[in-house]
Amino acid sequence: MAEVSKKRIIKAGLIGGAVFSIVVLIVDKLMGRDFSWLRLVFYFVFGVIMYGFLTYRSFKRHQK
């Protein structure tokens, strides 16, 4: 079986985390919350981890 590409997983995680952070930032702005760097960094890190994990699982599932 072919090896799962780590570059693709990292790239997908970073892009997914960035998009997730932007969406959360927009929703926060619409709800009237103040901007917080700490909250934005938390959501970015959370998004990168979750999207990276989901991408990894998806690649592993398609290899079977």
mmCIF file of C-alpha atoms in Angstrom:
data_model
loop_
_atom_site.group_PDB
_atom_site.id
_atom_site.type_symbol
_atom_site.label_atom_id
_atom_site.label_comp_id
_atom_site.label_asym_id
_atom_site.label_seq_id
_atom_site.Cartn_x
_atom_site.Cartn_y
_atom_site.Cartn_z
ATOM 1 C CA MET A 1 0.000 0.000 0.000
ATOM 2 C CA ALA A 2 1.088 3.544 -0.660
ATOM 3 C CA GLU A 3 2.160 5.722 2.223
ATOM 4 C CA VAL A 4 -0.058 8.616 3.302
ATOM 5 C CA SER A 5 1.538 11.913 2.248
ATOM 6 C CA LYS A 6 2.383 13.963 5.345
ATOM 7 C CA LYS A 7 2.717 17.127 3.270
ATOM 8 C CA ARG A 8 -0.853 16.779 2.017
ATOM 9 C CA ILE A 9 -2.165 16.220 5.533
ATOM 10 C CA ILE A 10 -0.301 19.232 6.933
ATOM 11 C CA LYS A 11 -1.374 21.413 4.006
ATOM 12 C CA ALA A 12 -5.027 20.376 4.376
ATOM 13 C CA GLY A 13 -4.857 20.963 8.139
ATOM 14 C CA LEU A 14 -3.407 24.462 7.749
ATOM 15 C CA ILE A 15 -5.902 25.474 5.077
ATOM 16 C CA GLY A 16 -8.823 23.995 7.014
ATOM 17 C CA GLY A 17 -7.696 25.655 10.240
ATOM 18 C CA ALA A 18 -7.328 29.037 8.543
ATOM 19 C CA VAL A 19 -10.767 28.818 6.936
ATOM 20 C CA PHE A 20 -12.309 27.687 10.230
ATOM 21 C CA SER A 21 -10.672 30.608 12.074
ATOM 22 C CA ILE A 22 -11.916 33.124 9.515
ATOM 23 C CA VAL A 23 -15.468 31.760 9.719
ATOM 24 C CA VAL A 24 -15.410 31.902 13.524
ATOM 25 C CA LEU A 25 -14.008 35.452 13.374
ATOM 26 C CA ILE A 26 -16.848 36.539 11.065
ATOM 27 C CA VAL A 27 -19.481 34.882 13.257
ATOM 28 C CA ASP A 28 -17.991 36.535 16.354
ATOM 29 C CA LYS A 29 -18.114 39.913 14.621
ATOM 30 C CA LEU A 30 -21.749 39.387 13.602
ATOM 31 C CA MET A 31 -22.651 38.444 17.181
ATOM 32 C CA GLY A 32 -21.024 41.626 18.484
ATOM 33 C CA ARG A 33 -18.083 40.061 20.314
ATOM 34 C CA ASP A 34 -14.805 41.918 20.601
ATOM 35 C CA PHE A 35 -11.753 40.731 18.678
ATOM 36 C CA SER A 36 -9.397 38.539 20.700
ATOM 37 C CA TRP A 37 -6.050 37.241 19.443
ATOM 38 C CA LEU A 38 -6.079 34.513 22.061
ATOM 39 C CA ARG A 39 -9.447 33.195 20.859
ATOM 40 C CA LEU A 40 -8.337 33.387 17.222
ATOM 41 C CA VAL A 41 -5.116 31.466 17.917
ATOM 42 C CA PHE A 42 -7.035 28.851 19.906
ATOM 43 C CA TYR A 43 -9.512 28.286 17.073
ATOM 44 C CA PHE A 44 -6.704 28.148 14.503
ATOM 45 C CA VAL A 45 -4.772 25.508 16.461
ATOM 46 C CA PHE A 46 -7.971 23.560 17.146
ATOM 47 C CA GLY A 47 -8.952 23.721 13.466
ATOM 48 C CA VAL A 48 -5.520 22.604 12.255
ATOM 49 C CA ILE A 49 -5.503 19.612 14.587
ATOM 50 C CA MET A 50 -9.050 18.548 13.763
ATOM 51 C CA TYR A 51 -8.796 19.024 9.985
ATOM 52 C CA GLY A 52 -5.411 17.307 9.919
ATOM 53 C CA PHE A 53 -6.805 14.344 11.847
ATOM 54 C CA LEU A 54 -9.902 14.116 9.645
ATOM 55 C CA THR A 55 -7.785 14.299 6.491
ATOM 56 C CA TYR A 56 -5.483 11.574 7.797
ATOM 57 C CA ARG A 57 -8.443 9.323 8.580
ATOM 58 C CA SER A 58 -9.931 9.973 5.154
ATOM 59 C CA PHE A 59 -6.688 9.073 3.364
ATOM 60 C CA LYS A 60 -6.266 5.918 5.443
ATOM 61 C CA ARG A 61 -9.851 4.854 4.758
ATOM 62 C CA HIS A 62 -9.438 5.320 0.993
ATOM 63 C CA GLN A 63 -6.307 3.164 0.978
ATOM 64 C CA LYS A 64 -8.157 0.064 2.169
#
